[in-house]
Tab-separated table of C-alpha atoms in Angstrom:
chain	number	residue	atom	x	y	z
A	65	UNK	CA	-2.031	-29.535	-6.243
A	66	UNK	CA	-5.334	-28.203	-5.337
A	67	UNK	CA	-7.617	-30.231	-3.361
A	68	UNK	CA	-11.178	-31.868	-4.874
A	69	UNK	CA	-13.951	-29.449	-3.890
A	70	UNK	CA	-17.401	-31.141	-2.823
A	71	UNK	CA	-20.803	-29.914	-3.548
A	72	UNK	CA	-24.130	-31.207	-2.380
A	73	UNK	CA	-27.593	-29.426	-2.423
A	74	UNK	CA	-30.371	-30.054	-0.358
A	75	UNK	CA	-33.500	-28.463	-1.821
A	76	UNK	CA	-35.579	-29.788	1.280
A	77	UNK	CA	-33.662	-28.082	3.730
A	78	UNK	CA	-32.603	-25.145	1.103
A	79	UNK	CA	-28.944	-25.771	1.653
A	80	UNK	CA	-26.142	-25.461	-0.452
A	81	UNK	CA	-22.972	-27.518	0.894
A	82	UNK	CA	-19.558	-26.293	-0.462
A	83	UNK	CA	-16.220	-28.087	1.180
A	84	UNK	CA	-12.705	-29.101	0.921
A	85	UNK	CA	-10.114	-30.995	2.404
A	86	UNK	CA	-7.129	-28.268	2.972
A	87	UNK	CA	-3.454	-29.247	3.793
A	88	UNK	CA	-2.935	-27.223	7.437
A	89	UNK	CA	-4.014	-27.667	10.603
A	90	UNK	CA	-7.733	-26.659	12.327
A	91	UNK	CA	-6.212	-23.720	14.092
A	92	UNK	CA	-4.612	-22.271	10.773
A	93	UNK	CA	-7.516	-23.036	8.672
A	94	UNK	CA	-9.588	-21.062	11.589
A	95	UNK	CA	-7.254	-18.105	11.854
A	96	UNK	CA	-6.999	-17.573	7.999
A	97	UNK	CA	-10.959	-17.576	8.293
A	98	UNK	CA	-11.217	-15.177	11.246
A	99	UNK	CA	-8.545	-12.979	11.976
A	100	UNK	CA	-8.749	-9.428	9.040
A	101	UNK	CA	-5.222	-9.653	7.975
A	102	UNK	CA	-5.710	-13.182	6.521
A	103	UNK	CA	-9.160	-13.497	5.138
A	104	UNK	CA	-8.165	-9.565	2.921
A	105	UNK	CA	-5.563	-11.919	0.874
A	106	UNK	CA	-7.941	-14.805	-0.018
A	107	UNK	CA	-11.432	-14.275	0.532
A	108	UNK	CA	-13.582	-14.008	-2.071
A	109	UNK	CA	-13.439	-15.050	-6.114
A	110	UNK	CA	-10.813	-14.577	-8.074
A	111	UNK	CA	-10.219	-11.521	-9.819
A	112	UNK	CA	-11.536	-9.526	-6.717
A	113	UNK	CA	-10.131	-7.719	-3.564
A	114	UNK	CA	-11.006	-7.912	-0.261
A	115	UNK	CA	-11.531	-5.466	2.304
A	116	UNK	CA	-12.843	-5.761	5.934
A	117	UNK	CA	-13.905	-2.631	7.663
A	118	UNK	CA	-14.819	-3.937	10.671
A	119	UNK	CA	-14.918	-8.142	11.960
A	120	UNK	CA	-15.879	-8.750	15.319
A	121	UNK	CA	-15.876	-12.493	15.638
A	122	UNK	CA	-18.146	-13.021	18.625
A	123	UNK	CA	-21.907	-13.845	18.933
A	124	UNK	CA	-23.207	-10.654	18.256
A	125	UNK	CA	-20.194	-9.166	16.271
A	126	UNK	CA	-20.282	-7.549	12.837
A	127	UNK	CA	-18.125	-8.565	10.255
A	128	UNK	CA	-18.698	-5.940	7.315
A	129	UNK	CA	-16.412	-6.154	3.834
A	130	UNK	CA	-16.467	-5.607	0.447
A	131	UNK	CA	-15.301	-7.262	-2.226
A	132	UNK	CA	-14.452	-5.359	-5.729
A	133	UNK	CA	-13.501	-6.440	-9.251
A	134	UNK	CA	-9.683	-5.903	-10.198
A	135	UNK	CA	-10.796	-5.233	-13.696
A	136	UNK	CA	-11.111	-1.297	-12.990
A	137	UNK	CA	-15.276	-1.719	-13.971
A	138	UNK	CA	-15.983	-0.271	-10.852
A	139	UNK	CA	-17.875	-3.638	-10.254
A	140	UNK	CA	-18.237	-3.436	-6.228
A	141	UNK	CA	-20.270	-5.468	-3.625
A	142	UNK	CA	-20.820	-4.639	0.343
A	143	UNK	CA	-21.743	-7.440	2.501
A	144	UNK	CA	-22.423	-7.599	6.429
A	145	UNK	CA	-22.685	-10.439	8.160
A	146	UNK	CA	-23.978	-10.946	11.996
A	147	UNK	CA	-22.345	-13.897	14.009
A	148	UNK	CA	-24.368	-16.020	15.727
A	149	UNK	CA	-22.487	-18.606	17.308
A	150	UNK	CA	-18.430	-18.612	17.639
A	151	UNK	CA	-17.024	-22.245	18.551
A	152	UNK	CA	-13.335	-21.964	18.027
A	153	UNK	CA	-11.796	-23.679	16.344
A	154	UNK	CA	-14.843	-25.945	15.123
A	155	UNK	CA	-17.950	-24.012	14.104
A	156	UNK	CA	-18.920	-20.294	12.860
A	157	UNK	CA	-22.437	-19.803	12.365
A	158	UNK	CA	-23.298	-15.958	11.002
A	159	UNK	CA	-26.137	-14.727	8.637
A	160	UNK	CA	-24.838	-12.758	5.564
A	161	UNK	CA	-26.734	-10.269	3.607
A	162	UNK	CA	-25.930	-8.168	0.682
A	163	UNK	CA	-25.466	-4.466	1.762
A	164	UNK	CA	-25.765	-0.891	-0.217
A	165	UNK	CA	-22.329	1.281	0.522
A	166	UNK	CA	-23.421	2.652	3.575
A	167	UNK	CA	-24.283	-0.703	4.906
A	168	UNK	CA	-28.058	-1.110	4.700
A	169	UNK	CA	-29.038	-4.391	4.464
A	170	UNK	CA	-30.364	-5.662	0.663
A	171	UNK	CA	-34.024	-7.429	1.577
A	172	UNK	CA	-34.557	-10.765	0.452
A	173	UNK	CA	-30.554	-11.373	0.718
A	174	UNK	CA	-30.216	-13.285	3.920
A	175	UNK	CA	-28.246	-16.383	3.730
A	176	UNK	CA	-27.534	-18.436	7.193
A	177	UNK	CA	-23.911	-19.527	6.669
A	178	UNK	CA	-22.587	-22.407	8.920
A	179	UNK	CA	-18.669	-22.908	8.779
A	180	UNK	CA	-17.439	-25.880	9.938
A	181	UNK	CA	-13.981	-26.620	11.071
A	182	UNK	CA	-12.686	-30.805	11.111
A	183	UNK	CA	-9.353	-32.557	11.636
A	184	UNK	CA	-9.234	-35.104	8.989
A	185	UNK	CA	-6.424	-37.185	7.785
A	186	UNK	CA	-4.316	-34.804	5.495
A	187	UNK	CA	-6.051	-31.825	6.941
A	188	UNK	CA	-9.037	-30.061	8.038
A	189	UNK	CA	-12.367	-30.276	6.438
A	190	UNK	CA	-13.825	-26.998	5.778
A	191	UNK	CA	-17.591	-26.734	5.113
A	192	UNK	CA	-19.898	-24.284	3.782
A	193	UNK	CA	-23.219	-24.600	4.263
A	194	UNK	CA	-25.561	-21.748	2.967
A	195	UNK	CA	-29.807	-22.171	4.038
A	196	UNK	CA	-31.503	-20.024	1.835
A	197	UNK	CA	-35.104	-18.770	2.390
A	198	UNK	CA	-36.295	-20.341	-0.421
A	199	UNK	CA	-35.486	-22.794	-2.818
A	200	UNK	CA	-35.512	-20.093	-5.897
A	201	UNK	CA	-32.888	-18.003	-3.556
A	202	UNK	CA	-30.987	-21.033	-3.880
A	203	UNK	CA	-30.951	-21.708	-7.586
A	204	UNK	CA	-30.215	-18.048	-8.223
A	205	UNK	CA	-27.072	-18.418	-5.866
A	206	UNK	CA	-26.057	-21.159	-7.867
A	207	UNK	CA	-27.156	-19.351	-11.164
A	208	UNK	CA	-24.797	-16.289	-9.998
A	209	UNK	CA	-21.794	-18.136	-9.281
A	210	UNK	CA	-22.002	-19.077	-5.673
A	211	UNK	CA	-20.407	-22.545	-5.639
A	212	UNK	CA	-17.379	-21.282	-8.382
A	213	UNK	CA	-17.024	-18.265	-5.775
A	214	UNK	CA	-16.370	-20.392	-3.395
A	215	UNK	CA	-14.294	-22.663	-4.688
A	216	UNK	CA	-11.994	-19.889	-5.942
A	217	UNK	CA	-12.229	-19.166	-2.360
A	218	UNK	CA	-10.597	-22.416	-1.445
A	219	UNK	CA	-7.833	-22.230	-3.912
A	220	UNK	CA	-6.629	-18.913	-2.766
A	221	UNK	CA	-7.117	-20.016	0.930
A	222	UNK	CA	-4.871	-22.891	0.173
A	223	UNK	CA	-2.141	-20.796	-1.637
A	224	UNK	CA	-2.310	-18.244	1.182
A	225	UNK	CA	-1.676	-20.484	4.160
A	226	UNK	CA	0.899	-22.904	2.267
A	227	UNK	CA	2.749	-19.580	2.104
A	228	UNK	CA	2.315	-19.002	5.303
A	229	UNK	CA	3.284	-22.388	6.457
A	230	UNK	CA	6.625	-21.973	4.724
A	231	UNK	CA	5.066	-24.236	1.626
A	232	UNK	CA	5.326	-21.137	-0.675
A	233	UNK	CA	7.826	-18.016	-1.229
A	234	UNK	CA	9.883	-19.886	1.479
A	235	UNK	CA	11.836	-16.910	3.601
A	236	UNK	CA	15.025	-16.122	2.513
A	237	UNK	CA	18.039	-14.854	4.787
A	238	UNK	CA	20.591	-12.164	5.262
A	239	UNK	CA	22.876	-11.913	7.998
A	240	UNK	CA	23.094	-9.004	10.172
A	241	UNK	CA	26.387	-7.442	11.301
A	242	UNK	CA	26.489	-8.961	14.966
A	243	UNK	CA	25.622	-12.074	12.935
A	244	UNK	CA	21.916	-12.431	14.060
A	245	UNK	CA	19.941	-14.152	10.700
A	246	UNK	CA	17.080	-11.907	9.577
A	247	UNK	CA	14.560	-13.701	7.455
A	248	UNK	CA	12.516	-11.982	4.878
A	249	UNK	CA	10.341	-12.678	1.519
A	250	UNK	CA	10.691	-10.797	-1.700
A	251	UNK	CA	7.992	-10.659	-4.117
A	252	UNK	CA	6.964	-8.070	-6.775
A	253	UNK	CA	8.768	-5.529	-9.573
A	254	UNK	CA	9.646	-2.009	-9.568
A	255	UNK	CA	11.705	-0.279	-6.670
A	256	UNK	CA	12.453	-2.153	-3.693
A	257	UNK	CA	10.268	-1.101	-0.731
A	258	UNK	CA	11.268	-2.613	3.037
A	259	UNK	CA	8.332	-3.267	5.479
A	260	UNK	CA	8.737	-2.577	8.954
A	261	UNK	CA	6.088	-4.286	11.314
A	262	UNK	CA	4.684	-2.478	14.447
A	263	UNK	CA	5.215	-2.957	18.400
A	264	UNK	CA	3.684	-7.009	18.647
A	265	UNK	CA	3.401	-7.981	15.020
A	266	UNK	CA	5.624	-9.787	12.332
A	267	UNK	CA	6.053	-10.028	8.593
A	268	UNK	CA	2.722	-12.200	8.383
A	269	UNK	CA	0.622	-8.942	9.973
A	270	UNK	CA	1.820	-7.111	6.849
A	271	UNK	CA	1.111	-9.410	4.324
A	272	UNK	CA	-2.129	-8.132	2.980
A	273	UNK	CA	-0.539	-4.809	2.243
A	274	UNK	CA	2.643	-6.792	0.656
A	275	UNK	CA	0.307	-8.467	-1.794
A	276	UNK	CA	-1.270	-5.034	-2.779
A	277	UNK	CA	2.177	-3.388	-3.118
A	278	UNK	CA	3.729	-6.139	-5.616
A	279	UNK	CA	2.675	-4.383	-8.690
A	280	UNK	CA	4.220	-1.359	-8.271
A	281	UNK	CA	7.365	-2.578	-6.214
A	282	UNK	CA	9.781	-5.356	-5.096
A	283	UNK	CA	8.603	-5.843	-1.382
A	284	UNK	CA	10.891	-6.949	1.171
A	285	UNK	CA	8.643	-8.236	4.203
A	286	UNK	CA	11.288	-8.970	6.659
A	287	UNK	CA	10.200	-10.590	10.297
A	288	UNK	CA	12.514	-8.222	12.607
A	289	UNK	CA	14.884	-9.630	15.213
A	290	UNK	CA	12.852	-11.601	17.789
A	291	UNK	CA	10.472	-12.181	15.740
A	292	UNK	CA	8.929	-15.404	13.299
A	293	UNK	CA	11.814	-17.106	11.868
A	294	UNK	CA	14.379	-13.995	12.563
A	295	UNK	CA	17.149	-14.913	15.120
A	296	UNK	CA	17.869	-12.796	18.210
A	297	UNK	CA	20.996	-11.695	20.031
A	298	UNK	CA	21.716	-10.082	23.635
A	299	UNK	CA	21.909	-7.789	24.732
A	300	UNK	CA	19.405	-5.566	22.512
A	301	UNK	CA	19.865	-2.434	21.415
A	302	UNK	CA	17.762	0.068	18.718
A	303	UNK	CA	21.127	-0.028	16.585
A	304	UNK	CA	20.994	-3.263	15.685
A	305	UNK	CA	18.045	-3.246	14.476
A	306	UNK	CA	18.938	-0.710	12.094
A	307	UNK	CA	21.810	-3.023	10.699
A	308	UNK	CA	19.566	-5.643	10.203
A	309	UNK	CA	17.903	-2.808	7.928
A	310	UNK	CA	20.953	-2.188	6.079
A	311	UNK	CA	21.735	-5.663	5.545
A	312	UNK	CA	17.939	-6.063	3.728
A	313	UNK	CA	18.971	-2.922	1.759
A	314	UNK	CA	22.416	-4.472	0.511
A	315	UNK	CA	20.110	-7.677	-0.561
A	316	UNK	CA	18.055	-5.310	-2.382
A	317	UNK	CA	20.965	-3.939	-4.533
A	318	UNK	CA	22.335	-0.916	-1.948
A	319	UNK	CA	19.081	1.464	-2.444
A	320	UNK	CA	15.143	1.118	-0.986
A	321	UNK	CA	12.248	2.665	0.641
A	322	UNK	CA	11.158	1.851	3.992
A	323	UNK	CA	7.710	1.934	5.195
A	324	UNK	CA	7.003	1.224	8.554
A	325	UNK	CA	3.789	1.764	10.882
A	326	UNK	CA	3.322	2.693	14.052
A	327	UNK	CA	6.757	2.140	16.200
A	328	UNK	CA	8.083	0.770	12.802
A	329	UNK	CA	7.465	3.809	11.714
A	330	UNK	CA	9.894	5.261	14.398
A	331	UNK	CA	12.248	2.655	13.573
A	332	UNK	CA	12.042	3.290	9.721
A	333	UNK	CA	12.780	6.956	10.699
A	334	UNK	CA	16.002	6.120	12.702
A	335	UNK	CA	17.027	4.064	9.936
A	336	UNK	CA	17.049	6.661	7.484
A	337	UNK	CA	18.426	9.361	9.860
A	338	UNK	CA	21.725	6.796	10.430
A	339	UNK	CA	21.504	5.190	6.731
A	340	UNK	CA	21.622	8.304	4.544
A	341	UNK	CA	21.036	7.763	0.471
A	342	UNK	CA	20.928	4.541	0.921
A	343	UNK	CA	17.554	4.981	1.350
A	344	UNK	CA	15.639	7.115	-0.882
A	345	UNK	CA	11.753	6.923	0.422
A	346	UNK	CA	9.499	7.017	3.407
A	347	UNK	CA	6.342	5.721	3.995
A	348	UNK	CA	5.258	5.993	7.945
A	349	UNK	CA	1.742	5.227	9.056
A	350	UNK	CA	0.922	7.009	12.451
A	351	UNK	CA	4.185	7.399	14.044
A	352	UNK	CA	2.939	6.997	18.005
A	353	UNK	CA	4.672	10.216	19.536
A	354	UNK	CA	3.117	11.605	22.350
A	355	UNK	CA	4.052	15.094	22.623
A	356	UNK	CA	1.434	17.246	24.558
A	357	UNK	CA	-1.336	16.305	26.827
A	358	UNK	CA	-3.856	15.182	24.317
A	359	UNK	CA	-2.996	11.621	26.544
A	360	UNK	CA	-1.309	10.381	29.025
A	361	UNK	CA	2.319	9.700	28.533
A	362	UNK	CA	4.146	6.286	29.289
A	363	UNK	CA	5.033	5.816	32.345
A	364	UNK	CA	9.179	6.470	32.719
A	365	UNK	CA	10.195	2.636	33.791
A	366	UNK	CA	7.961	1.288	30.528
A	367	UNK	CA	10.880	-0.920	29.163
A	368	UNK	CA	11.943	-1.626	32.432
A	369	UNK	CA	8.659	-2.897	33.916
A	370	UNK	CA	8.239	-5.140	30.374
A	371	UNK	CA	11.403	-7.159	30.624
A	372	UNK	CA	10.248	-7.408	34.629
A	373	UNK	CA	7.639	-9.367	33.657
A	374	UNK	CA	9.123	-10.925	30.741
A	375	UNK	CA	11.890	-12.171	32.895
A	376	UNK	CA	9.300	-13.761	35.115
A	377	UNK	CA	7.389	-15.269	32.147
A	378	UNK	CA	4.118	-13.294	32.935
A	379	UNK	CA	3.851	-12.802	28.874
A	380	UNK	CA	0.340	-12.169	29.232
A	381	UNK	CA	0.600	-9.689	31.810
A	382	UNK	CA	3.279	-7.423	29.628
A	383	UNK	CA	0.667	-7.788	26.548
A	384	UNK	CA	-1.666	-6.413	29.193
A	385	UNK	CA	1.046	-3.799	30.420
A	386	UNK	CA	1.715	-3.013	26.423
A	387	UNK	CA	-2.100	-2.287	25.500
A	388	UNK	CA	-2.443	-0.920	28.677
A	389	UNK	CA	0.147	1.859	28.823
A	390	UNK	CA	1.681	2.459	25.462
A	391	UNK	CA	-1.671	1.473	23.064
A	392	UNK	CA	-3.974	3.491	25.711
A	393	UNK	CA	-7.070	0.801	25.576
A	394	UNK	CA	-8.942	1.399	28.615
A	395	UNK	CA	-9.303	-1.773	31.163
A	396	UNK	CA	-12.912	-2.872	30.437
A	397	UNK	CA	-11.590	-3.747	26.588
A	398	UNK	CA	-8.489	-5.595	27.283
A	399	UNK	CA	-10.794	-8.498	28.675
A	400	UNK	CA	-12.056	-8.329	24.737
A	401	UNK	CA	-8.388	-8.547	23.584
A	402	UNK	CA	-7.751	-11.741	25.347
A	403	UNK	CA	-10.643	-13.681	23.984
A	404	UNK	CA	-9.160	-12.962	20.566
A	405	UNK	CA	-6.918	-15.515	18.806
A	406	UNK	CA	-4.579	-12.451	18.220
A	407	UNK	CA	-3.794	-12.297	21.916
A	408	UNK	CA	-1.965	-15.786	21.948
A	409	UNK	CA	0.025	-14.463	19.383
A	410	UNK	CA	1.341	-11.009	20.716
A	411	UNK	CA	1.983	-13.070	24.023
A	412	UNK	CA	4.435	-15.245	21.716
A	413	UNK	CA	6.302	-11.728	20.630
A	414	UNK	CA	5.723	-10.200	24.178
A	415	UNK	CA	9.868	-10.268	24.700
A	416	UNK	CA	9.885	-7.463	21.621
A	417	UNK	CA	7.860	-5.414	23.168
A	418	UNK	CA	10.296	-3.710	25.042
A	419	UNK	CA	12.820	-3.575	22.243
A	420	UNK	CA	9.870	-1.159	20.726
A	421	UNK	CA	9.881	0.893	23.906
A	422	UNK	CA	13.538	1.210	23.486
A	423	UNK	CA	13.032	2.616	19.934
A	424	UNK	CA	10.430	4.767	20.857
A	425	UNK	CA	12.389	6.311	23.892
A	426	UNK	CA	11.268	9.465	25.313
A	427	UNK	CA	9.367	9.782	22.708
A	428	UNK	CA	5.627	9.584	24.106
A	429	UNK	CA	6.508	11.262	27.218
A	430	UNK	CA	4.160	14.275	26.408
A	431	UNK	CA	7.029	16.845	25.415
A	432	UNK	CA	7.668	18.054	22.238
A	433	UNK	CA	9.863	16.205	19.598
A	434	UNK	CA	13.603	17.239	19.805
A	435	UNK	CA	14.543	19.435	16.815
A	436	UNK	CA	18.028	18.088	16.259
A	437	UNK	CA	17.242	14.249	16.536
A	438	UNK	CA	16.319	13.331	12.897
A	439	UNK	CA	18.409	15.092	10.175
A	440	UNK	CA	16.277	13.542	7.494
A	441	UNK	CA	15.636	15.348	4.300
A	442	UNK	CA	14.430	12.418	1.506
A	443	UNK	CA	10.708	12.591	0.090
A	444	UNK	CA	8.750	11.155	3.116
A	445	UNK	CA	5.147	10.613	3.497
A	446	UNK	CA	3.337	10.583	6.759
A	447	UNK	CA	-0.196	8.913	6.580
A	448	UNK	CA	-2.444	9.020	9.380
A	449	UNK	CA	-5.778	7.763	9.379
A	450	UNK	CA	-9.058	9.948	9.563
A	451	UNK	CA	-10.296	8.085	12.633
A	452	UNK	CA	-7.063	8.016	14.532
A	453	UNK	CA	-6.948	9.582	17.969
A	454	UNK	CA	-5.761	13.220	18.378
A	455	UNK	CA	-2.107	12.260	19.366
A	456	UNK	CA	-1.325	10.617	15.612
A	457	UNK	CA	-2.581	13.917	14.184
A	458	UNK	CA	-0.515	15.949	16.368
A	459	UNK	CA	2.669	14.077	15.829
A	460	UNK	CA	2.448	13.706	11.817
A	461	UNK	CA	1.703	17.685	11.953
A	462	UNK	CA	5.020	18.015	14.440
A	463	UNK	CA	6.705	15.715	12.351
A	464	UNK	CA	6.518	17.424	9.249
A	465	UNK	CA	6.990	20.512	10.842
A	466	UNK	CA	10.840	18.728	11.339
A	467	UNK	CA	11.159	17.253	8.082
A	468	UNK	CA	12.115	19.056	4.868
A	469	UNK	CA	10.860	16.280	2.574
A	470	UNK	CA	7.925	15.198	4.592
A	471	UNK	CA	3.872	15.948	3.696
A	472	UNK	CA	0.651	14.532	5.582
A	473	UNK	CA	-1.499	12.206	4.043
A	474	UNK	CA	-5.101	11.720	5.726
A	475	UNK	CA	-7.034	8.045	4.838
A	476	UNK	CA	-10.368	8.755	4.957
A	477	UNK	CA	-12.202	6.699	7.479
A	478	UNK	CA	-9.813	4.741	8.716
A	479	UNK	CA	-8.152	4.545	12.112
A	480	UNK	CA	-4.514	2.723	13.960
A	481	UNK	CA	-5.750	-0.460	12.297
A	482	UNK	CA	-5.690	-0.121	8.586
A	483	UNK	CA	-1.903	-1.505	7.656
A	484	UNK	CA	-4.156	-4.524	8.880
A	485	UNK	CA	-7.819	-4.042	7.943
A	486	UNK	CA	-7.602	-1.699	4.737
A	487	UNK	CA	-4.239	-2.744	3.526
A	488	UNK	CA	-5.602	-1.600	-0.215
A	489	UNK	CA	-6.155	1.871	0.899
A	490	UNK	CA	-2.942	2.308	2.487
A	491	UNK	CA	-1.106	0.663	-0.292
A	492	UNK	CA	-2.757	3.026	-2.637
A	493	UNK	CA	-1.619	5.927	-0.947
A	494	UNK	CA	2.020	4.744	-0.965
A	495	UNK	CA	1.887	3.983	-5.587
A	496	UNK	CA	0.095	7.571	-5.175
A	497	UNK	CA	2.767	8.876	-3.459
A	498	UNK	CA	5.305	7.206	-5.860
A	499	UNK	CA	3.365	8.354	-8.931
């Protein structure tokens, strides 16, 4: 049951308060509101979607979105927003203005939004509180919608992170042929489609682009071994992971897609190499092969300096070793990294990360792709984004060089990120594709 929302409006100071009592913890309730894979599935009215193009949630940072009407009217808002202060997990203070489509601010739209985060019995208190310039800014607001916004806001919030908590589409299981439990969601109609998560990431990273794929297809979101609520059993190998792929196929009736991004990609391609019809589709965003000098390769003892450090506990370190070395993110950003809530969690999957190298293999070692290692001939489609570094670019165009059924698909003005911070645009792509 959805929670009582509370308004109160303050014409002296020119503040609208908006706020709710939600059913999860302060750190969820923060991460849903901060992190780009959450807020895409819940932000905003209802009726509308989401999407972040960039959210830098630091004093200073940008967080720039838009939010668009599902009714096909075309009906389409930009907003930007400038943080001010970031007190996790208590407090966000930005200022949020209206923007035209290539970002220039609206005058007259500033509103200074104060977010407040507070453990309360049953929950955590969330608060809105909007100071407008004027008091006739702030009657419009409420004229327009503002406090009905947000309180759709809070419902989809709440249905969001119950799922997420396990409250909602509760993860089902199939068991793997070493006997390792795989745990996975199913949600939509139409043909069943398989998502396979990158190096450091788990079914939650994907589902943004789950929600967005639901009308068109029967999504299997699937935590792979290691991962979330997915068992794990020694010694690893790349070849189990591929029977925990065929085991999600034989839930899904003996026949699926597969779309998988980044090393998931890789995996999704192994899978259908060893699989034959029982897969029909594939959907890979930026495979990472590194196959000429356009960067440096990984370094030859990659998976065995990760479970070095893994068997020593330094998680942190083999995050750092990950971005480092296979991600390429020069040292003077990784400090960034770490101050993000994402970090914890990528430390939490850090053992995985060398079951990823493993897939990959030799792979990114600069040379070109071996011609006999993927006989692969279904429809596949190979999407990389416009903004992506050279070596994506290189590898989808080497790729499809190598496979009969395979064509490039470029997303304009996106980058490695957008399975996570444009899930729409990728998932229209894929029902393009499809059509």
């Amino acid at each position: 049951m959805k929670r009582k929302t509370t308004v109160r409006k303050n014409r002296e100071r020119r503040e609208l308060t908006v706020e709710r009592i939600v059913a999860m913890p302060v750190r969820l309730a923060w991460e849903g509101w901060t992190e780009p894979k959450h807020i895409t599935n819940w932000w905003g009215p209802k009726g509308w979607t989401t999407t972040v193009y960039e959210m830098d949630v630091r004093p200073g940072g940008v967080w720039r979105y838009s939010l668009k009407a599902d009714d096909n009217s075309g009906e389409e808002a930009y907003c930007r927003a400038t943080y001010e202060e970031v007190e996790a997990p208590g407090k966000l203070v930005y200022i949020d203005t209206f923007a035209d489509s290539d970002w220039n601010m609206v005058s007259d739209s500033e509103m200074y939004t104060t977010v407040l985060f507070e453990e309360v019995s049953g929950g955590t208190r969330i608060s809105i509180v909007t100071r407008f310039a004027t008091n006739e800014q702030l009657d419009n607001a409420e004229a327009m919608g503002m406090i009905e916004g947000f309180t759709d806001a809070y419902d989809r919030l709440e249905d969001y992170l119950e799922t997420l908590m396990g409250g909602k589409n509760t993860m089902e299981t199939v068991i793997s042929k070493d006997g390792t439990q795989i745990a996975y969601t199913k949600q939509g109609t139409g043909p069943a489609i398989i998502l396979l998560s990158s190096a450091a990431a788990d079914h939650q990273d994907a589902l943004p682009l789950a929600g967005h794929l639901t009308a068109n297809f029967t999504v299997y979101n699937y935590d792979r071994r290691g991962r979330g609520q997915s068992g794990d059993t020694a010694p690893y190998e790349p070849a189990r992971e591929v029977e925990d792929i065929e085991a999600l196929i034989a839930a899904a009736g003996g026949q699926a897609y597969l779309f998988g991004s980044s090393s998931g990609a890789v995996l999704a391609l192994e899978a259908a190499n060893l699989l034959g019809d029982s897969i029909a589709k594939l959907y890979l965003y930026e495979p990472p092969f590194i196959i000429n000098d356009s960067r440096k390769p990984v370094p030859v003892d990659y998976v065995e300096h990760l479970n070095t450090l893994i068997e020593a506990d330094k998680r942190s370190e083999a995050v750092e070793y990950f971005a480092s070395e296979a991600l390429g993110i020069p040292g003077e950003f990784i400090g960034y990294m770490k101050a993000d809530a994402s970090w914890n969690k990528m430390e939490s999957l850090a053992h995985t990360l060398a079951y990823d190298g493993m897939i990959m293999g030799t792979t990114q070692s600069g040379n070109p792709l071996p011609a006999g290692r993927w006989n692969v001939a279904i429809p596949t489609l190979i999407m990389t984004g416009e903004n992506s570094e050279p070596l994506f670019h290189d590898a989808a165009r080497a790729l499809v060089e190598l496979l009969p059924g395979a064509i490039a698909h470029l997303l304009a003005g996106q980058d490695h990120s957008a399975v996570v911070m444009s899930p729409d645009v990728v998932a229209k792509a894929i029902v393009d594709f499809e059509r």
